[in-house]
PDB file of C-alpha atoms in Angstrom:
ATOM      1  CA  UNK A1170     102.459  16.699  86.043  1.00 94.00           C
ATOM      2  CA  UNK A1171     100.829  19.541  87.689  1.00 96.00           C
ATOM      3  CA  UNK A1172     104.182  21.479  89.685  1.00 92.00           C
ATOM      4  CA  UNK A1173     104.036  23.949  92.282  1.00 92.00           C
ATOM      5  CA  UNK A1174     107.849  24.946  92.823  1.00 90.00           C
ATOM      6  CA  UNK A1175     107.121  28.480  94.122  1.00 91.00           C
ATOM      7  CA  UNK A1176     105.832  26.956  97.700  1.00 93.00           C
ATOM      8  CA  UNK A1177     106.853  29.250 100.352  1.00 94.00           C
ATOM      9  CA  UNK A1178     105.032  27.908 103.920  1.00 97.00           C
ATOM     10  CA  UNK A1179     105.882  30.095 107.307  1.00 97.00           C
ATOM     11  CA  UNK A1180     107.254  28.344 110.175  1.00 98.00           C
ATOM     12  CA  UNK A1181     104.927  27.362 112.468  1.00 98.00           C
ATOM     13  CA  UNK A1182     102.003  27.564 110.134  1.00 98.00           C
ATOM     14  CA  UNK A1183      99.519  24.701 110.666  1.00 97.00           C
ATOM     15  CA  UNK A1184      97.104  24.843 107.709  1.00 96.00           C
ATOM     16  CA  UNK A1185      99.278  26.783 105.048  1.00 97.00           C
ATOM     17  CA  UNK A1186      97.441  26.228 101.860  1.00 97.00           C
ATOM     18  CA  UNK A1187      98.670  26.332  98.040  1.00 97.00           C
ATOM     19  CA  UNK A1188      96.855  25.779  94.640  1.00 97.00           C
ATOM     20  CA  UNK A1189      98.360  24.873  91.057  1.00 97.00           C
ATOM     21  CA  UNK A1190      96.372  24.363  87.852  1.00 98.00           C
ATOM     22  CA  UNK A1191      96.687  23.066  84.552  1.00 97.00           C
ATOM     23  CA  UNK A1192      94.536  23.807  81.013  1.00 97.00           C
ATOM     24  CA  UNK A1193      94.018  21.009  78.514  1.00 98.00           C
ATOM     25  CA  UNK A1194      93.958  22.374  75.027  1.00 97.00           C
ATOM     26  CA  UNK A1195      92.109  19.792  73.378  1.00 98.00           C
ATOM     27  CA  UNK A1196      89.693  16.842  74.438  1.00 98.00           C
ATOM     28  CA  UNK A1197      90.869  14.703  76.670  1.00 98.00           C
ATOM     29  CA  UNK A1198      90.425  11.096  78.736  1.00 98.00           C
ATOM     30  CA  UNK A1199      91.494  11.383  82.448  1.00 98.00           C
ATOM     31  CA  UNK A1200      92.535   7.973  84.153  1.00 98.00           C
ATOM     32  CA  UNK A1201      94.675   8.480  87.063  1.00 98.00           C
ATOM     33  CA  UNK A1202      95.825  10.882  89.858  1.00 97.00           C
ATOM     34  CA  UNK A1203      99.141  10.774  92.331  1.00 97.00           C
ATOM     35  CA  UNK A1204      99.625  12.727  95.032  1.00 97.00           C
ATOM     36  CA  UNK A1205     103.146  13.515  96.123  1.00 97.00           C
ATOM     37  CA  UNK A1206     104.248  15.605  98.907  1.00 97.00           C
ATOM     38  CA  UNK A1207     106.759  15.910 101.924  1.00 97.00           C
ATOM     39  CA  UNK A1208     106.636  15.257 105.563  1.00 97.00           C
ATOM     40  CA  UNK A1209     104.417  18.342 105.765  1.00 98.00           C
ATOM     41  CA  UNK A1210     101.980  17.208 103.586  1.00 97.00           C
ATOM     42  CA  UNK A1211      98.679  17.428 105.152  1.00 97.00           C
ATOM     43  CA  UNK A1212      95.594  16.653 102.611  1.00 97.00           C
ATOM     44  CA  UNK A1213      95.401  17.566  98.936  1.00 97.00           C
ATOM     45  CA  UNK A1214      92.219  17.659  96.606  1.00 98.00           C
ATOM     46  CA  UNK A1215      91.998  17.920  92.605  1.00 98.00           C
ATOM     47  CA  UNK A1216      88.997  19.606  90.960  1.00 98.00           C
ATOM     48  CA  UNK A1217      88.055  19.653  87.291  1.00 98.00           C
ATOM     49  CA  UNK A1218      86.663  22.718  85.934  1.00 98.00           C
ATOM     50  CA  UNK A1219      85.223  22.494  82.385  1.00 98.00           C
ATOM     51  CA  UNK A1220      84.436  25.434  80.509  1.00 96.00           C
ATOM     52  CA  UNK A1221      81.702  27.356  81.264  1.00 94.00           C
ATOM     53  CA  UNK A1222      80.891  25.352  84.591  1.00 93.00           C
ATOM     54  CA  UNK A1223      81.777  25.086  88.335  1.00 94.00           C
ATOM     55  CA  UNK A1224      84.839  23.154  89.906  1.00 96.00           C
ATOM     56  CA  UNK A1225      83.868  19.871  90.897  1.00 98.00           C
ATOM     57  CA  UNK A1226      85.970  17.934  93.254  1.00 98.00           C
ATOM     58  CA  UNK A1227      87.033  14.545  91.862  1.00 98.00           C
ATOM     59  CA  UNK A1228      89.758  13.279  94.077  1.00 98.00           C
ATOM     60  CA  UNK A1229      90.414  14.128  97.572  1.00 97.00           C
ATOM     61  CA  UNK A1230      92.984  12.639  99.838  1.00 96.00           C
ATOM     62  CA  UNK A1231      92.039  13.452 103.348  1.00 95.00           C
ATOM     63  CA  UNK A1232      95.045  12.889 105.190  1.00 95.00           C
ATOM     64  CA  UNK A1233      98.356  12.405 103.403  1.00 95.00           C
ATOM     65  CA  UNK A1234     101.158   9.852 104.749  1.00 94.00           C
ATOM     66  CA  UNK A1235     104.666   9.986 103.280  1.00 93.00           C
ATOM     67  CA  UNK A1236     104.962   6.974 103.674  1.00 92.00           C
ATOM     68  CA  UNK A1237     101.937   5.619 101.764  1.00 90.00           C
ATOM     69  CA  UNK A1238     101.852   6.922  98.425  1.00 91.00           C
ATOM     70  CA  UNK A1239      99.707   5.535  95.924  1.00 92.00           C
ATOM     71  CA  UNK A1240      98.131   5.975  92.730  1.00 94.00           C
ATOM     72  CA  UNK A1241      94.605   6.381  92.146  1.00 96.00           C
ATOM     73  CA  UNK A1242      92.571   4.938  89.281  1.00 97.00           C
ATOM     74  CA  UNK A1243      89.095   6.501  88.717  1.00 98.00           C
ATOM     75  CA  UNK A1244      86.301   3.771  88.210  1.00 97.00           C
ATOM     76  CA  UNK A1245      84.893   5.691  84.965  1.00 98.00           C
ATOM     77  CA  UNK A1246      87.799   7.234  83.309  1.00 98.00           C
ATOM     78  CA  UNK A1247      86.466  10.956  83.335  1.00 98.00           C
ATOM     79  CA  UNK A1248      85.947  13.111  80.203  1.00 98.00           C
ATOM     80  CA  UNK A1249      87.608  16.315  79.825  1.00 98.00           C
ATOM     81  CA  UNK A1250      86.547  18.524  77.365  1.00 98.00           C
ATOM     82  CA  UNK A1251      88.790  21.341  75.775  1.00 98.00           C
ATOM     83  CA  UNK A1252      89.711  24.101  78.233  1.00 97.00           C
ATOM     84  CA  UNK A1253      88.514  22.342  81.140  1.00 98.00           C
ATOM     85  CA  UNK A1254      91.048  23.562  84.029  1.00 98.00           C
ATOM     86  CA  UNK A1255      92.471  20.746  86.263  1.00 98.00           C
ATOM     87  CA  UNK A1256      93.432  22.286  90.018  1.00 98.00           C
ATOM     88  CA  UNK A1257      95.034  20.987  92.495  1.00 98.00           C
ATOM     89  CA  UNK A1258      94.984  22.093  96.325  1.00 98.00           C
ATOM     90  CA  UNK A1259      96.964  20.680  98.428  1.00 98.00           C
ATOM     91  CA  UNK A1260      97.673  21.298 102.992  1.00 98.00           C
ATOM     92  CA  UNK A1261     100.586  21.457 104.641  1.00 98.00           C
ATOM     93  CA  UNK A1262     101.449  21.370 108.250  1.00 98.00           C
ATOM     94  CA  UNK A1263     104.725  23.104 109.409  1.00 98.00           C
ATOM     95  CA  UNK A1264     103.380  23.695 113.119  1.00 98.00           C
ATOM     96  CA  UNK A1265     104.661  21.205 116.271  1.00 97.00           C
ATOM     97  CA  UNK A1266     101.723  19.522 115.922  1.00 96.00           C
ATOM     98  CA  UNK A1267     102.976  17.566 112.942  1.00 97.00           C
ATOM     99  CA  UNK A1268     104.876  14.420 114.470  1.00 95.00           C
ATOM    100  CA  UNK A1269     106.555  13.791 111.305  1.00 95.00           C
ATOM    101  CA  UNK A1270     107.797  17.833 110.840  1.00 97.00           C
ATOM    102  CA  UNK A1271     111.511  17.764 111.014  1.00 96.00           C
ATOM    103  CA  UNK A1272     111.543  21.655 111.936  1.00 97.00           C
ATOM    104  CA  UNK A1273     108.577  23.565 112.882  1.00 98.00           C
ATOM    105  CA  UNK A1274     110.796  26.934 113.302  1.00 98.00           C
ATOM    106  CA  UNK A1275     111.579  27.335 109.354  1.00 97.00           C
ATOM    107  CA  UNK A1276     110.154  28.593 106.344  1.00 96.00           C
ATOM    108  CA  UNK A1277     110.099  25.499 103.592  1.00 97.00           C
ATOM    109  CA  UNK A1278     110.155  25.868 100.306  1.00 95.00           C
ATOM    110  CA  UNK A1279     110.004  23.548  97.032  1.00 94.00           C
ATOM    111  CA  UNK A1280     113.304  21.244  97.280  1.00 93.00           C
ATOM    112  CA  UNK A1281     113.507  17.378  96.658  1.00 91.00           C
ATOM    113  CA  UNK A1282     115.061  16.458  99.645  1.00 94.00           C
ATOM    114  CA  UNK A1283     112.045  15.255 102.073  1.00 94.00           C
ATOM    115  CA  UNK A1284     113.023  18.356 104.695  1.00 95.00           C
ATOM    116  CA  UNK A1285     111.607  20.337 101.890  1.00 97.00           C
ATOM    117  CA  UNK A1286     108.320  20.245 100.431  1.00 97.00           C
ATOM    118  CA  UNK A1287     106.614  19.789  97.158  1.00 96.00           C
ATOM    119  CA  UNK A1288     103.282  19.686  95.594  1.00 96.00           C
ATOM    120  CA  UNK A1289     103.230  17.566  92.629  1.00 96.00           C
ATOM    121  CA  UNK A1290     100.804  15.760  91.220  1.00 97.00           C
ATOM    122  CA  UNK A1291     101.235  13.509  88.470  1.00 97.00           C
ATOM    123  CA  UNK A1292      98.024  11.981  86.094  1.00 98.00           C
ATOM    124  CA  UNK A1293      97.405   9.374  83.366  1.00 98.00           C
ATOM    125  CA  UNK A1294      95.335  10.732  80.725  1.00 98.00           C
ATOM    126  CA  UNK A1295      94.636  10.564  76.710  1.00 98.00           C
ATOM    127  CA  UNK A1296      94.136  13.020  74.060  1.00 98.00           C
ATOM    128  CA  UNK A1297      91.166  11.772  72.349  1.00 98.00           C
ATOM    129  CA  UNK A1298      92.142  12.695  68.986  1.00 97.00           C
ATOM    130  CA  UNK A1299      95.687  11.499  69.071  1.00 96.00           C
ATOM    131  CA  UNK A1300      96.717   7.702  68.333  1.00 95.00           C
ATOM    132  CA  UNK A1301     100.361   5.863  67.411  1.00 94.00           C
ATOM    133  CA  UNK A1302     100.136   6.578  64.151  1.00 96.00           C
ATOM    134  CA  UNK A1303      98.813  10.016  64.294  1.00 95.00           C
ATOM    135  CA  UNK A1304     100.853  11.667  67.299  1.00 95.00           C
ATOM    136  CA  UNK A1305      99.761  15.498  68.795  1.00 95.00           C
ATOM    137  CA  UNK A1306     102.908  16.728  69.834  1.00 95.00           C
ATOM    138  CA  UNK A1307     101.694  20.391  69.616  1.00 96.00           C
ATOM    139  CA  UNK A1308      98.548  19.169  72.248  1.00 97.00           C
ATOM    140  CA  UNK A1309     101.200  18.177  74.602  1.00 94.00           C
ATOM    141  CA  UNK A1310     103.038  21.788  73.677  1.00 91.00           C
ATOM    142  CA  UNK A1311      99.959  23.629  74.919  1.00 92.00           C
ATOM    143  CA  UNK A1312      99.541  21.630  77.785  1.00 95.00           C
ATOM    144  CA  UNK A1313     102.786  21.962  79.447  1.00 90.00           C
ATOM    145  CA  UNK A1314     102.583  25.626  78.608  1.00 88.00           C
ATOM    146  CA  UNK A1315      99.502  26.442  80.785  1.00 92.00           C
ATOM    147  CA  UNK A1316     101.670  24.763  83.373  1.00 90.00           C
ATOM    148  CA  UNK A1317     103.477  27.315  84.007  1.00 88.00           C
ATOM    149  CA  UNK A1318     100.334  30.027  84.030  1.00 92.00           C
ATOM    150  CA  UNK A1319      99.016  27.283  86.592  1.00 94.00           C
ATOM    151  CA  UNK A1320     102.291  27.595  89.143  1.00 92.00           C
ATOM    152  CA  UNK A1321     101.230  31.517  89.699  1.00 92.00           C
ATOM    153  CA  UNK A1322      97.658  32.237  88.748  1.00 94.00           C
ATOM    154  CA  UNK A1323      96.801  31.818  92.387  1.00 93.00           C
ATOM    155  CA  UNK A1324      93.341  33.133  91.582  1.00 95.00           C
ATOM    156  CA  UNK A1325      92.950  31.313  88.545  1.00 94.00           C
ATOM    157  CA  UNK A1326      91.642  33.858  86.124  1.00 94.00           C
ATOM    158  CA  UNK A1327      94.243  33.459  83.466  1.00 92.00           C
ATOM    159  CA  UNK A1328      96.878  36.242  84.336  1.00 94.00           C
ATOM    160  CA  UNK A1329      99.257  36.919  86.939  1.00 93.00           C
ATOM    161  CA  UNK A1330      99.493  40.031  88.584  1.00 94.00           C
ATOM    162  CA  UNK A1331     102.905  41.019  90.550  1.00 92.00           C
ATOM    163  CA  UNK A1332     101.428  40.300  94.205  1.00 92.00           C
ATOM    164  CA  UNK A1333     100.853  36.801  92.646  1.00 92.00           C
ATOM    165  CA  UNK A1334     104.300  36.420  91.893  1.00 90.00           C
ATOM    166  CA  UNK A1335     106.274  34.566  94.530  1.00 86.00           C
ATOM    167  CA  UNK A1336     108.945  31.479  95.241  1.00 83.00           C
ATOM    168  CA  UNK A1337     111.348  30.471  92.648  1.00 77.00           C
ATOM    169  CA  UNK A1338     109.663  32.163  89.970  1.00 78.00           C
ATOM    170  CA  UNK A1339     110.087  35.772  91.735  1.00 83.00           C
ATOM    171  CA  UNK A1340     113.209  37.066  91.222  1.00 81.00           C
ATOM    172  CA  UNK A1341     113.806  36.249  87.737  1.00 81.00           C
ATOM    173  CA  UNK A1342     109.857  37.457  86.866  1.00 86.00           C
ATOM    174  CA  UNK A1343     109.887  40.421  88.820  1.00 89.00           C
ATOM    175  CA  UNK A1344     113.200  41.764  87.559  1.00 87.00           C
ATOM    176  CA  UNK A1345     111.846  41.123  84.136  1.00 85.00           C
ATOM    177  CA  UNK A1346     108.603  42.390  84.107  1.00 90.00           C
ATOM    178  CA  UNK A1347     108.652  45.035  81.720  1.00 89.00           C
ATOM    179  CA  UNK A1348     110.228  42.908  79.308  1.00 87.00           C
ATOM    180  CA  UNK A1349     107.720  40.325  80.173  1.00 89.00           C
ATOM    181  CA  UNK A1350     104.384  42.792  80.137  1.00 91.00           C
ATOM    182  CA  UNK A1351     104.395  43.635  76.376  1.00 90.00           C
ATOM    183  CA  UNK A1352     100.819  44.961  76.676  1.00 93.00           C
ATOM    184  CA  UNK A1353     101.710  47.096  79.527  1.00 93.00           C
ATOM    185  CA  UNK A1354      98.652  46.544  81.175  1.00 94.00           C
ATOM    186  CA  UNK A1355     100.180  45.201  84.578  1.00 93.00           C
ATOM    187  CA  UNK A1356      99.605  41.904  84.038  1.00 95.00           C
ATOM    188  CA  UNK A1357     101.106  38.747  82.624  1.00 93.00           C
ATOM    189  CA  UNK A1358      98.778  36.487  80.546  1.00 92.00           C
ATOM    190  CA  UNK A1359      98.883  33.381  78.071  1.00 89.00           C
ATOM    191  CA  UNK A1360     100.208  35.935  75.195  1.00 88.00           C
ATOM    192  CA  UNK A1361     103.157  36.609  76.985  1.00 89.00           C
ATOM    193  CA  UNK A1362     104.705  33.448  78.391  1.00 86.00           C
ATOM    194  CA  UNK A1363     106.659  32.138  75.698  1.00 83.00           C
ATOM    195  CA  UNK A1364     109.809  32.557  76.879  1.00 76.00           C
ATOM    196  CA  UNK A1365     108.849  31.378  80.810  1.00 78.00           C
ATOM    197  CA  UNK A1366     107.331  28.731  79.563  1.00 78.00           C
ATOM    198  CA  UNK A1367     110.809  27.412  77.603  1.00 74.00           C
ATOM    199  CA  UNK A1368     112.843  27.970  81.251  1.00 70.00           C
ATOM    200  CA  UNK A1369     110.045  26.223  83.456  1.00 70.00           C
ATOM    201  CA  UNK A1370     109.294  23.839  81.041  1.00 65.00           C
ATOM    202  CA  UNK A1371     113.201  22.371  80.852  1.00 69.00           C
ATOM    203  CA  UNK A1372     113.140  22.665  85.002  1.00 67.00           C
ATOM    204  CA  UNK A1373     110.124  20.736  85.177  1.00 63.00           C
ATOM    205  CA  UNK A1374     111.491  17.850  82.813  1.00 69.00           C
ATOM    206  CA  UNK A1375     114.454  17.649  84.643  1.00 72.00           C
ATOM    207  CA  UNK A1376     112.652  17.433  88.221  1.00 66.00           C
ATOM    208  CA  UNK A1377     110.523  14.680  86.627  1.00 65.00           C
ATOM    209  CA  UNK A1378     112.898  12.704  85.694  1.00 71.00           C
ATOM    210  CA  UNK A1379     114.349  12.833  89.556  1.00 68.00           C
ATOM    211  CA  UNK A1380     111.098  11.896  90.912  1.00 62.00           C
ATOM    212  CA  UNK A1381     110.739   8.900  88.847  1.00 63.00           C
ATOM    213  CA  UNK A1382     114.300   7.643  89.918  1.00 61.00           C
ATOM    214  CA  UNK A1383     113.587   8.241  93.560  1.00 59.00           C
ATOM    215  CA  UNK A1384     110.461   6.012  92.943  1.00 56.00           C
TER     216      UNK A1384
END
């Protein structure tokens, strides 16, 4: 799952826009895509950026409906070589002109109640190296690791500076950032995640595990 909990969208705002990434450590075989937002959910894309090239677009749902959500197979299962980036960039429409918006006049943020919003976006993939009888449970490790980079790196260039830094993750990162920023160099990159990483990871798990009994 590629998460997005730090979601903060101004009332009123018609085309409020937010990205979230993820890094695959290893080579990889890319099947499947779900989108999943709110009733503010306007359209959401998902590019694949492999090392060394440009994003390409491979999925792109033009107008979301909350009440038709659907996986999406690809034709040619996709290849995904080590440190290709997978982004996601998803719409959403908190203005009056949304018919389904239950309150224009608020700011939303991540919640799993439908008044809320999310961007989440769950895919079926393989690690091409990895089969029943010889498991890569430290591929899966680094995966859900760059997660977290992926929540904040608005600007995806593999560190977070403090006007990144927004949402749920905020408080807690802000008020830790020397602790946090062991290079002192103003930033926070891959080097110095470990510990978010173990906190986001557990929250992520546990608002997984929701969305697959609301389903």
């Amino acid at each position: 799952v590629i998460a997005n909990p730090n979601i903060e969208i101004a009332a009123n705002a018609p085309r409020h826009q937010e990205v979230a990434h993820i890094t695959f450590p290893r080579n990889a075989t890319l099947y499947s895509l779900f989108f999943h937002a709110h009733y503010r959910g306007e359209n959401g894309q998902v590019f694949l950026k492999k090392p060394g090239g440009e994003e390409e677009m491979i999925a792109s749902l033009s107008k979301f409906d909350f009440n038709w959500q659907r996986g999406y197979y690809f034709e040619k299962p996709l290849d995904v070589p080590a440190g290709s980036i997978l982004i996601t960039r998803y719409e959403f429409d908190n203005s009056n002109g949304n018919p389904a918006n239950p309150d224009p006049n608020i700011k939303v943020t991540w919640g799993e109640q439908s008044h809320e919003e999310m961007q989440y976006t769950a895919f079926g993939f393989r690690w091409n190296e990895e089969t029943v009888e010889n498991r890569k449970p430290e591929y899966q490790k680094g995966l859900e690791d760059s997660r977290i980079m992926g929540m904040m790196d608005v600007n995806i260039d593999g560190k977070v500076a403090k006007d990144e830094v927004r949402g749920r993750m905020a408080q807690m990162l802000l008020s830790n950032w020397d602790k946090v920023d062991v290079n002192k160099d103003g930033f926070i990159d891959e080097s110095e995640m470990g510990p978010i990483n173990a906190m986001m990871n557990k929250r992520i798990k546990d608002a997984q595990a929701q969305q697959s009994i609301g389903q």
